[in-house]
Coordinates of N, CA, C and O in Angstrom, one line a residue:
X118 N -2.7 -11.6 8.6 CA -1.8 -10.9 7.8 C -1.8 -9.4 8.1 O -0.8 -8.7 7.8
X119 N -3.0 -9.0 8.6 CA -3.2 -7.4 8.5 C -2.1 -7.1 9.9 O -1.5 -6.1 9.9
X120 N -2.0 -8.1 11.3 CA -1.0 -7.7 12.6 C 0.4 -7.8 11.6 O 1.3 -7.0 11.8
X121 N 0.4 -8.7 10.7 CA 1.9 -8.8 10.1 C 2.5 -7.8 9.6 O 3.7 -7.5 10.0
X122 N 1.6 -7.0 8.7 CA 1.9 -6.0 8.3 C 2.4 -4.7 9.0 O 3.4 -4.0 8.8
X123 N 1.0 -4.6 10.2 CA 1.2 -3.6 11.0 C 2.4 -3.5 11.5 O 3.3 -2.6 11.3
X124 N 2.4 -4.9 12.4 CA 4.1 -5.0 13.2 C 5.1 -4.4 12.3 O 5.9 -3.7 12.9
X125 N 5.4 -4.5 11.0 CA 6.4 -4.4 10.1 C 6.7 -2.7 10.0 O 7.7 -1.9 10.1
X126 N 4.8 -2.4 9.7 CA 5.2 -1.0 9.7 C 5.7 -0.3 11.1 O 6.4 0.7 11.0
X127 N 5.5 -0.7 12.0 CA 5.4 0.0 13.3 C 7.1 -0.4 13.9 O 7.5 0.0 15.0
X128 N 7.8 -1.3 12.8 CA 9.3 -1.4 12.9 C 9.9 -0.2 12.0 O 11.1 -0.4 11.9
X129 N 9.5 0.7 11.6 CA 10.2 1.8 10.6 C 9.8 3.0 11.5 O 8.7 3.3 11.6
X130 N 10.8 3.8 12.3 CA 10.6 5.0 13.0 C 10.9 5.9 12.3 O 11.7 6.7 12.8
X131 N 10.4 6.3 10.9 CA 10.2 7.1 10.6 C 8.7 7.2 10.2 O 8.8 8.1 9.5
X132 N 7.9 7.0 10.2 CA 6.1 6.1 10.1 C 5.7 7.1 11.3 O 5.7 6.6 12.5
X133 N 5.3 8.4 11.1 CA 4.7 8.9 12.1 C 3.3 8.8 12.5 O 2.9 9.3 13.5
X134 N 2.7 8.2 11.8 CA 1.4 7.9 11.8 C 0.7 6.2 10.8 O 0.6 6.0 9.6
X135 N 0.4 5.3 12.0 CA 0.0 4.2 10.7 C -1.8 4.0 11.0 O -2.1 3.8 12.2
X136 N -2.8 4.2 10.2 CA -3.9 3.9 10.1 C -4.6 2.8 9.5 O -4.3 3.2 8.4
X137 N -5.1 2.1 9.5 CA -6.1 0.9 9.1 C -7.4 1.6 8.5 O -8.1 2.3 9.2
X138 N -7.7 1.5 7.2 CA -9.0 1.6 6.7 C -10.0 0.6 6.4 O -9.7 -0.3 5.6
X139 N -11.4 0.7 7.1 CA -12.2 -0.2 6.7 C -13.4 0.2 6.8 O -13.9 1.3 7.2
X140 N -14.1 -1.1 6.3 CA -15.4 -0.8 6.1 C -16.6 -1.1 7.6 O -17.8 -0.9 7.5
X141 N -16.1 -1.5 8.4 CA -16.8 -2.3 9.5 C -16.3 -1.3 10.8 O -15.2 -0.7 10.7
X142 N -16.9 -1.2 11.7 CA -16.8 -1.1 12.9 C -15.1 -1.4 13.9 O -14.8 -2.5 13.9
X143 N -14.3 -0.7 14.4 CA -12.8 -0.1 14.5 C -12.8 -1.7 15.2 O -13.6 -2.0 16.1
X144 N -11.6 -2.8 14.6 CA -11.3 -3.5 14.9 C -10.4 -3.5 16.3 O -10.0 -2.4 16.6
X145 N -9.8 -4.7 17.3 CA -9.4 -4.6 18.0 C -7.6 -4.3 17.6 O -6.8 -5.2 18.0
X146 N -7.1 -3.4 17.0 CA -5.7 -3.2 16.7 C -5.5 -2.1 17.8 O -6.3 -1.3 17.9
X147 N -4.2 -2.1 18.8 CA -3.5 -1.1 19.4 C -2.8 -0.5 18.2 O -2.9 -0.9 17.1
X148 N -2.1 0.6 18.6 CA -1.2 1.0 18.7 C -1.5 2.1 17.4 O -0.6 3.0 17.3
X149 N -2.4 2.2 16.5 CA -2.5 2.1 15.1 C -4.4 3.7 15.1 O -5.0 3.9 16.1
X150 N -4.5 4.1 14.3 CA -5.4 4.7 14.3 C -6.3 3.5 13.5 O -5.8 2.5 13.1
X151 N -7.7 4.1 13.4 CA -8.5 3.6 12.2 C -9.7 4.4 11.6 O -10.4 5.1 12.2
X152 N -9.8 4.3 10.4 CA -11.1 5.4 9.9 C -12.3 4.8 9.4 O -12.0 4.6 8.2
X153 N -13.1 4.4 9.5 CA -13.9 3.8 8.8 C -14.2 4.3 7.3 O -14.3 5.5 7.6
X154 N -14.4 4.2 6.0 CA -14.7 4.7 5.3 C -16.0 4.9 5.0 O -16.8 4.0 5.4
X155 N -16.6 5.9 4.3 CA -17.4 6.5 3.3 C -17.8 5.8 2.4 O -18.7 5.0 2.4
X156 N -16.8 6.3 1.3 CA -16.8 5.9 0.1 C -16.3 4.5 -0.6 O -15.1 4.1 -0.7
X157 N -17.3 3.7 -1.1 CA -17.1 2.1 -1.5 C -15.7 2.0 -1.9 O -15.0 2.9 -2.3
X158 N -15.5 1.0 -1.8 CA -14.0 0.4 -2.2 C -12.7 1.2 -1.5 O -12.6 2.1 -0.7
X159 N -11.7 0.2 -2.1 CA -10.3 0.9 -1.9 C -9.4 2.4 -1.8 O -8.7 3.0 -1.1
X160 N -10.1 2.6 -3.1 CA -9.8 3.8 -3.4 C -10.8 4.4 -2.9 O -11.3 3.4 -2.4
X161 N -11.5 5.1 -2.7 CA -12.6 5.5 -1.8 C -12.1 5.3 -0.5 O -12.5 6.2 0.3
X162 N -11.6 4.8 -0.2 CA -11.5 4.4 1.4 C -9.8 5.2 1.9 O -9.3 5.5 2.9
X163 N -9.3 5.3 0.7 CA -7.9 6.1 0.4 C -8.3 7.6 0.6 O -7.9 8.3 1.5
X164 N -9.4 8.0 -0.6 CA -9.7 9.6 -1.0 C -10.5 9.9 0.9 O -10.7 11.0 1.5
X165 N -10.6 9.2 1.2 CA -11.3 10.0 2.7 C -10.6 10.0 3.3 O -10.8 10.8 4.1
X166 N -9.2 9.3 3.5 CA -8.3 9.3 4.0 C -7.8 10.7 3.9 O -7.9 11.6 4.7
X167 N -7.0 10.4 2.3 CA -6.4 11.9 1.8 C -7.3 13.2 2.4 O -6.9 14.0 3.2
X168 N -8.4 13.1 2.0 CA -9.3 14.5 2.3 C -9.1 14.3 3.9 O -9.3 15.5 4.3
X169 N -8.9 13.8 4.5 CA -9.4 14.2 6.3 C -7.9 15.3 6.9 O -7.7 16.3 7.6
X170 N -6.8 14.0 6.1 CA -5.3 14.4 7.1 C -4.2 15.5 6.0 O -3.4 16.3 6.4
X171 N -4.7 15.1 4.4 CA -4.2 16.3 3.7 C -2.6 16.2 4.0 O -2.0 17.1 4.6
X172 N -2.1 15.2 3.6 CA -0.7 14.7 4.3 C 0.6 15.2 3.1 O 0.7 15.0 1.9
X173 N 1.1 15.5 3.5 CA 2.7 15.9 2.3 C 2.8 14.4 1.8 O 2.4 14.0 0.7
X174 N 3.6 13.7 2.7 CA 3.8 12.0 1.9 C 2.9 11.2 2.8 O 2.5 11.4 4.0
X175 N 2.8 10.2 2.2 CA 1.9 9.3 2.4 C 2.1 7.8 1.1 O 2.3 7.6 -0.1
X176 N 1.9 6.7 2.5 CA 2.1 5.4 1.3 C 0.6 4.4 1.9 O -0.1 4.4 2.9
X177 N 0.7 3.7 0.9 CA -0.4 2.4 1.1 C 0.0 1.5 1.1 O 0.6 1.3 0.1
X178 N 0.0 0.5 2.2 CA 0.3 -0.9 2.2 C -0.9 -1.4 1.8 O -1.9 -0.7 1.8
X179 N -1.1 -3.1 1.3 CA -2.2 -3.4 1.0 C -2.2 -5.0 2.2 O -1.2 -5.7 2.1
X180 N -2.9 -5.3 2.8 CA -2.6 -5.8 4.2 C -2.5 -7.7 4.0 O -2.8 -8.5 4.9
X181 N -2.0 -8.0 2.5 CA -2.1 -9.5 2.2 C -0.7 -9.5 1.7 O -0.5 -9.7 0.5
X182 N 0.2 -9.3 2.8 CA 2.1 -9.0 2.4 C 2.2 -9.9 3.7 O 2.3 -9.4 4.8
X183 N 2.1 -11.3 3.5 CA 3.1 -12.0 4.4 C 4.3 -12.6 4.5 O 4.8 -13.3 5.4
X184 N 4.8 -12.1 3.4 CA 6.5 -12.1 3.6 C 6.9 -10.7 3.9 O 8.1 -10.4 4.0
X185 N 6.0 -10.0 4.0 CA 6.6 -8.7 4.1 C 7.3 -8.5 5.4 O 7.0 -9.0 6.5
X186 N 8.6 -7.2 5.0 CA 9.5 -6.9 6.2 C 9.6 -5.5 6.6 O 9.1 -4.7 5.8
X187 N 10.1 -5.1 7.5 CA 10.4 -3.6 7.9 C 11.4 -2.9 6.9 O 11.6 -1.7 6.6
X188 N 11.9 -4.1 6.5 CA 13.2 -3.0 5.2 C 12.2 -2.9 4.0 O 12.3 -2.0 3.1
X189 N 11.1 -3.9 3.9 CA 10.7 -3.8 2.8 C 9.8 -2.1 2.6 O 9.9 -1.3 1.8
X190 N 9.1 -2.2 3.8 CA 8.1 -0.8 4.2 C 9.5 0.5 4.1 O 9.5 1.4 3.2
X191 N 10.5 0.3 4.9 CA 11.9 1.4 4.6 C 12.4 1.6 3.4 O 13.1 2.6 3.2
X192 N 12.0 0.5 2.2 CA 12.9 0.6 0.6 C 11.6 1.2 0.1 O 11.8 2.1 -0.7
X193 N 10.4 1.1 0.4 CA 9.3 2.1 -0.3 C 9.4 3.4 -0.3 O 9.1 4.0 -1.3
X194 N 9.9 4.0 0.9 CA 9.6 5.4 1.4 C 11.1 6.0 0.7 O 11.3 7.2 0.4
X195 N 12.2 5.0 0.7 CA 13.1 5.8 0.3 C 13.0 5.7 -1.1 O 13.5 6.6 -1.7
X196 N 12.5 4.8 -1.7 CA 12.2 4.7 -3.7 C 11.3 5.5 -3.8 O 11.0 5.7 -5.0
X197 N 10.4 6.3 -2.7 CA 9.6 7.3 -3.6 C 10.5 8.8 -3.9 O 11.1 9.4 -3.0
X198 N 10.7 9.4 -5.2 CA 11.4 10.5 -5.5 C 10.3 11.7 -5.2 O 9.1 11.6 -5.2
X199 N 10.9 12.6 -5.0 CA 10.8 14.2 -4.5 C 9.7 14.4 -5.4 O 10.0 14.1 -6.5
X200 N 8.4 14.6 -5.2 CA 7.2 15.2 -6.2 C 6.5 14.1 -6.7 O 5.5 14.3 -7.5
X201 N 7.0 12.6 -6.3 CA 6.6 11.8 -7.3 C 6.0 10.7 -6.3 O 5.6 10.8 -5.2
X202 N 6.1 9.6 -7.3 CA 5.2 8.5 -7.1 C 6.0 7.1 -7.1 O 6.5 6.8 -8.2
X203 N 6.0 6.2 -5.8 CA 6.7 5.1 -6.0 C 5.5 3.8 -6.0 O 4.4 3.8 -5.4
X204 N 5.9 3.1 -6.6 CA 5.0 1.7 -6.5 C 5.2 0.5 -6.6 O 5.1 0.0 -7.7
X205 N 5.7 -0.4 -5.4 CA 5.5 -1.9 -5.4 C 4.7 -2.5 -6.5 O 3.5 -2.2 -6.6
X206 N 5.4 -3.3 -7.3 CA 4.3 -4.2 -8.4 C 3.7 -5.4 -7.6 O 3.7 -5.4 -6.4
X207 N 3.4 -6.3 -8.1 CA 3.1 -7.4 -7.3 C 3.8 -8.3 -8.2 O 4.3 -7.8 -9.3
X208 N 3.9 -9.7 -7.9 CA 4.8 -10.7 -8.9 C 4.5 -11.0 -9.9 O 5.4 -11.7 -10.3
X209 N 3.4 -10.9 -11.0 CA 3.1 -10.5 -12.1 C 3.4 -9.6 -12.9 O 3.5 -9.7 -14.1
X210 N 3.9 -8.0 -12.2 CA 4.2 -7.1 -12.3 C 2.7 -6.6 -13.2 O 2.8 -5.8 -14.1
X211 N 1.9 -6.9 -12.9 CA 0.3 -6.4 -13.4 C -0.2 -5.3 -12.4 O -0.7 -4.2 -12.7
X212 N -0.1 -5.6 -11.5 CA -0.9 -5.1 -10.0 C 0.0 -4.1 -9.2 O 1.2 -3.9 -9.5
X213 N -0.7 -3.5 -8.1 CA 0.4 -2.3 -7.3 C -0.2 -3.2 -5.7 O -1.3 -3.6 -5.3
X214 N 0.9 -3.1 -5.2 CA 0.3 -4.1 -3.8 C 0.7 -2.6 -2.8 O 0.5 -2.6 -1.6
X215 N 1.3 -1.5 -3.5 CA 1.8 -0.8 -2.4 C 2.5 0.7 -3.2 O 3.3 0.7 -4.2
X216 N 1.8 1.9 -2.6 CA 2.9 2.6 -3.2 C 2.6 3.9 -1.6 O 2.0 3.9 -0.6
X217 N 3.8 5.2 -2.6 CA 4.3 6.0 -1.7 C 4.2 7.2 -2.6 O 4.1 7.2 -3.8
X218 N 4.2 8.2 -2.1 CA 3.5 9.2 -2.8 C 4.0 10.4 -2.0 O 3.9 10.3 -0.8
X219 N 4.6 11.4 -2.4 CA 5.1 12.9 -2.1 C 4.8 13.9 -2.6 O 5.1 14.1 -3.8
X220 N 3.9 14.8 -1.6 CA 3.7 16.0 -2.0 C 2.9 16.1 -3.3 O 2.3 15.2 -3.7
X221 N 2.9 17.3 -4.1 CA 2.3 17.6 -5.1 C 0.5 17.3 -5.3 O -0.1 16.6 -4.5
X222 N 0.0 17.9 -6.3 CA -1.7 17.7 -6.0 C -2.1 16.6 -6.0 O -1.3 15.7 -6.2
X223 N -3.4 16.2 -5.7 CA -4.3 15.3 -5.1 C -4.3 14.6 -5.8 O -4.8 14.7 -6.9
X224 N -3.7 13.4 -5.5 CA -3.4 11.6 -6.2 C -4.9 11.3 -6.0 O -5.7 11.8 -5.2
X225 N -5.0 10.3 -7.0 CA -6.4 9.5 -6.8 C -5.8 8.3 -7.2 O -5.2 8.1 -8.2
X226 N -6.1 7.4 -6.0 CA -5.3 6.1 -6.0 C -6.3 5.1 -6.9 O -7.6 5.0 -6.9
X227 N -5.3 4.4 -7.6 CA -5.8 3.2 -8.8 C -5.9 2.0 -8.2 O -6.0 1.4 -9.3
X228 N -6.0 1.4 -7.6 CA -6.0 -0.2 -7.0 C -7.1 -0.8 -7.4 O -8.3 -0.5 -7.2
X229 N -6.5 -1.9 -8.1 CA -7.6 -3.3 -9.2 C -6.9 -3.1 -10.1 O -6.1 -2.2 -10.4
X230 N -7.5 -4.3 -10.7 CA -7.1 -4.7 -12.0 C -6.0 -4.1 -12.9 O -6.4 -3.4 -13.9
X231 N -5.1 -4.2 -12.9 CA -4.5 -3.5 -14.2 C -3.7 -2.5 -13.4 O -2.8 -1.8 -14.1
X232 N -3.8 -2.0 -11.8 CA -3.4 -1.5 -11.0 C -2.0 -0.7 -11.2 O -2.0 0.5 -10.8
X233 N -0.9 -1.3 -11.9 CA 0.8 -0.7 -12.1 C 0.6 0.3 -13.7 O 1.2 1.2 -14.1
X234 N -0.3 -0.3 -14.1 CA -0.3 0.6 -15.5 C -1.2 1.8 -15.4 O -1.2 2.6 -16.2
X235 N -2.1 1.6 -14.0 CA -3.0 2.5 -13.6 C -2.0 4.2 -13.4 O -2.0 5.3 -13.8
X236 N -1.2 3.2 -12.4 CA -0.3 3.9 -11.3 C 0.2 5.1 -12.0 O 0.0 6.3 -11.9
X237 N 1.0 4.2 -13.0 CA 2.6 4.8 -14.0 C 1.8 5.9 -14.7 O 2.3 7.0 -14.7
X238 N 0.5 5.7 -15.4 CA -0.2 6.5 -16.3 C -0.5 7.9 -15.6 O 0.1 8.9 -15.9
X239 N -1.3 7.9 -14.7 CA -1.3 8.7 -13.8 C -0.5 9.8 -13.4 O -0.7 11.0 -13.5
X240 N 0.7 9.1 -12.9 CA 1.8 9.9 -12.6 C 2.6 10.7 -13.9 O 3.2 11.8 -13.8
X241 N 2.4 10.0 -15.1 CA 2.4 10.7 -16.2 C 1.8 11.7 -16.5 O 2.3 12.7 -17.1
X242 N 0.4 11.4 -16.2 CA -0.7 12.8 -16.6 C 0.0 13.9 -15.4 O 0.7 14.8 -15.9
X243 N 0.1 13.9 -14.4 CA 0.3 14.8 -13.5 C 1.6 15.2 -13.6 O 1.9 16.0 -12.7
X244 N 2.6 14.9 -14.6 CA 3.8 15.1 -14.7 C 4.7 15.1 -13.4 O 5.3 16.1 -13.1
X245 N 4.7 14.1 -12.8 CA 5.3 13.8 -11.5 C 6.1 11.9 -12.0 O 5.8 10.9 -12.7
X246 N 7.5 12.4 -10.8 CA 8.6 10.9 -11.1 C 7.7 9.9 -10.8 O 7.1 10.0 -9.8
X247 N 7.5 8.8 -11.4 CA 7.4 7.7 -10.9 C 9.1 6.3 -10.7 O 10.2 6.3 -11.3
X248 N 8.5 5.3 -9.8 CA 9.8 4.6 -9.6 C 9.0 3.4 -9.2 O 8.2 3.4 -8.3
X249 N 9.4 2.5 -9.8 CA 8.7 0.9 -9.9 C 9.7 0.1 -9.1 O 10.8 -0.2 -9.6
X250 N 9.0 -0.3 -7.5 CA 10.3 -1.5 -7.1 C 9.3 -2.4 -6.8 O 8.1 -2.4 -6.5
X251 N 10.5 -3.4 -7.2 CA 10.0 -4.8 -6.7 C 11.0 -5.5 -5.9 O 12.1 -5.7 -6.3
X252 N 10.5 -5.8 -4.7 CA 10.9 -6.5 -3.7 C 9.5 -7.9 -3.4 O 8.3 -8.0 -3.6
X253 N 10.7 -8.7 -2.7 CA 9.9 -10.2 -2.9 C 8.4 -9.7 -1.8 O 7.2 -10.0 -2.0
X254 N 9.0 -8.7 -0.4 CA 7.9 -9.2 0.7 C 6.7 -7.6 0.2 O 5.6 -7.5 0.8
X255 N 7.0 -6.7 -0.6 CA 6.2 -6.6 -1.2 C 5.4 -6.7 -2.6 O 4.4 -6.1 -3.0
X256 N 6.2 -7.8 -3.0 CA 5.7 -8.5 -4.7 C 4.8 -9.8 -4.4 O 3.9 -10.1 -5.3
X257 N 4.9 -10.6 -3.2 CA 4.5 -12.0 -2.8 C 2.6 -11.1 -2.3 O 2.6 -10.4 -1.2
X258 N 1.7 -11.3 -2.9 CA 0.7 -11.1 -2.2 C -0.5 -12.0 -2.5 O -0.7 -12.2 -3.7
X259 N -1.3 -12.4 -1.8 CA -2.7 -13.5 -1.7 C -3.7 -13.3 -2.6 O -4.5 -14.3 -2.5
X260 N -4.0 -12.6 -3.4 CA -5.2 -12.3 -4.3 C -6.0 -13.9 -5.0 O -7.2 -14.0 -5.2
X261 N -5.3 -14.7 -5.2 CA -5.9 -15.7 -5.6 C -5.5 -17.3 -5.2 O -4.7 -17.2 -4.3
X262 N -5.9 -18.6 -5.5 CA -4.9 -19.8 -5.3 C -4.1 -19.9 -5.8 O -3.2 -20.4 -5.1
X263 N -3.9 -19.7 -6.5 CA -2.3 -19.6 -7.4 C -1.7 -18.5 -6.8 O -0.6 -18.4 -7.4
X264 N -1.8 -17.7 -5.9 CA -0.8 -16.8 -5.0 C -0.6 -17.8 -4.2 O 0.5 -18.3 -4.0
X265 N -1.7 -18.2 -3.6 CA -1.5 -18.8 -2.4 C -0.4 -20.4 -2.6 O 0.5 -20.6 -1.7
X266 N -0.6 -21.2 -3.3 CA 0.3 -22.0 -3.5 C 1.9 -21.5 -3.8 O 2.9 -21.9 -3.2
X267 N 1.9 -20.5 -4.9 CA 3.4 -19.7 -5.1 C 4.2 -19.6 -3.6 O 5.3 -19.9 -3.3
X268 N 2.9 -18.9 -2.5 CA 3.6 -18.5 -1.6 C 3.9 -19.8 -0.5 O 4.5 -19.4 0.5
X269 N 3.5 -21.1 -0.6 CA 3.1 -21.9 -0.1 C 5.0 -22.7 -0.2 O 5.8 -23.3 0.6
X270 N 4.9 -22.3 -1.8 CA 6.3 -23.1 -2.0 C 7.6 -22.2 -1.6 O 8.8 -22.6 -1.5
X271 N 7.2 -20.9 -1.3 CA 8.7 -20.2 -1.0 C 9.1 -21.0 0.5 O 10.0 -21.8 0.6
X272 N 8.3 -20.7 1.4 CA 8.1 -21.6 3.1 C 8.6 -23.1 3.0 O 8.9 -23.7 4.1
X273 N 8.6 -23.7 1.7 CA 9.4 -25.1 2.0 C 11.2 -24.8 2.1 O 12.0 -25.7 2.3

């Protein structure tokens, strides 16, 4: 799922840069940077990101989007507003599978549990836009068996 993704991003020419974060040793991906992280977890592995490249905009895919599409990665970047904060829900609408982020101070990314109300709150304290989309190939994601059958029956 993680080549799926990639390919999708690497279909949007506006994506001047796509990186892979992990915790192991730089896997065999062309085309793509990679950083190993630091700091445990997701978020941690985000904040070393942010601190290395210090980027105006910047988004996170989360790499278990296998319906995901190039328009889906294209409707992110354009749903993020000027200062603010955009975020894919997942199909519970509980979780953030993905967001996009412009400018303004130092986001500290929420991902787990409870992840969209993480997001929204956040962007509240910082007084910056947030914008909640849901699309199916970024809402459809693997986290559990019951994802995985959901996604099992869209393919029939």
């Amino acid at each position: 799922w993680l080549r799926h993704v990639l390919e999708q991003c690497q279909g949007v020419s506006r994506l001047s840069r796509i990186t892979v974060l992990g915790s192991t040793a730089r896997p065999p991906l062309l085309g793509v940077d990679y950083l190993q992280q630091r700091r445990p977890g997701l978020n941690g592995a985000i904040q070393d990101w942010l601190e290395l490249h210090s980027p105006e905009r910047w988004m996170v895919l989360l790499p278990d989007l296998p319906l995901l599409k190039s328009s889906d990665v294209a409707a992110l970047m354009e749903a993020c507003p000027a200062g603010g904060l955009a975020v894919a829900c997942d199909r519970h609408q509980q979780g953030s599978n993905a967001l996009a982020c412009d400018g303004g101070p130092p986001f500290l990314t929420r991902f787990g549990a409870g992840s969209l109300a993480a997001h929204r709150s956040l962007a509240e304290e910082l007084g910056r836009p947030f914008r909640l989309l849901n699309v199916l190939g970024l809402a459809c994601d693997v986290d559990t068996l019951n994802d995985w059958e959901a996604l099992q029956c869209r393919s029939l």
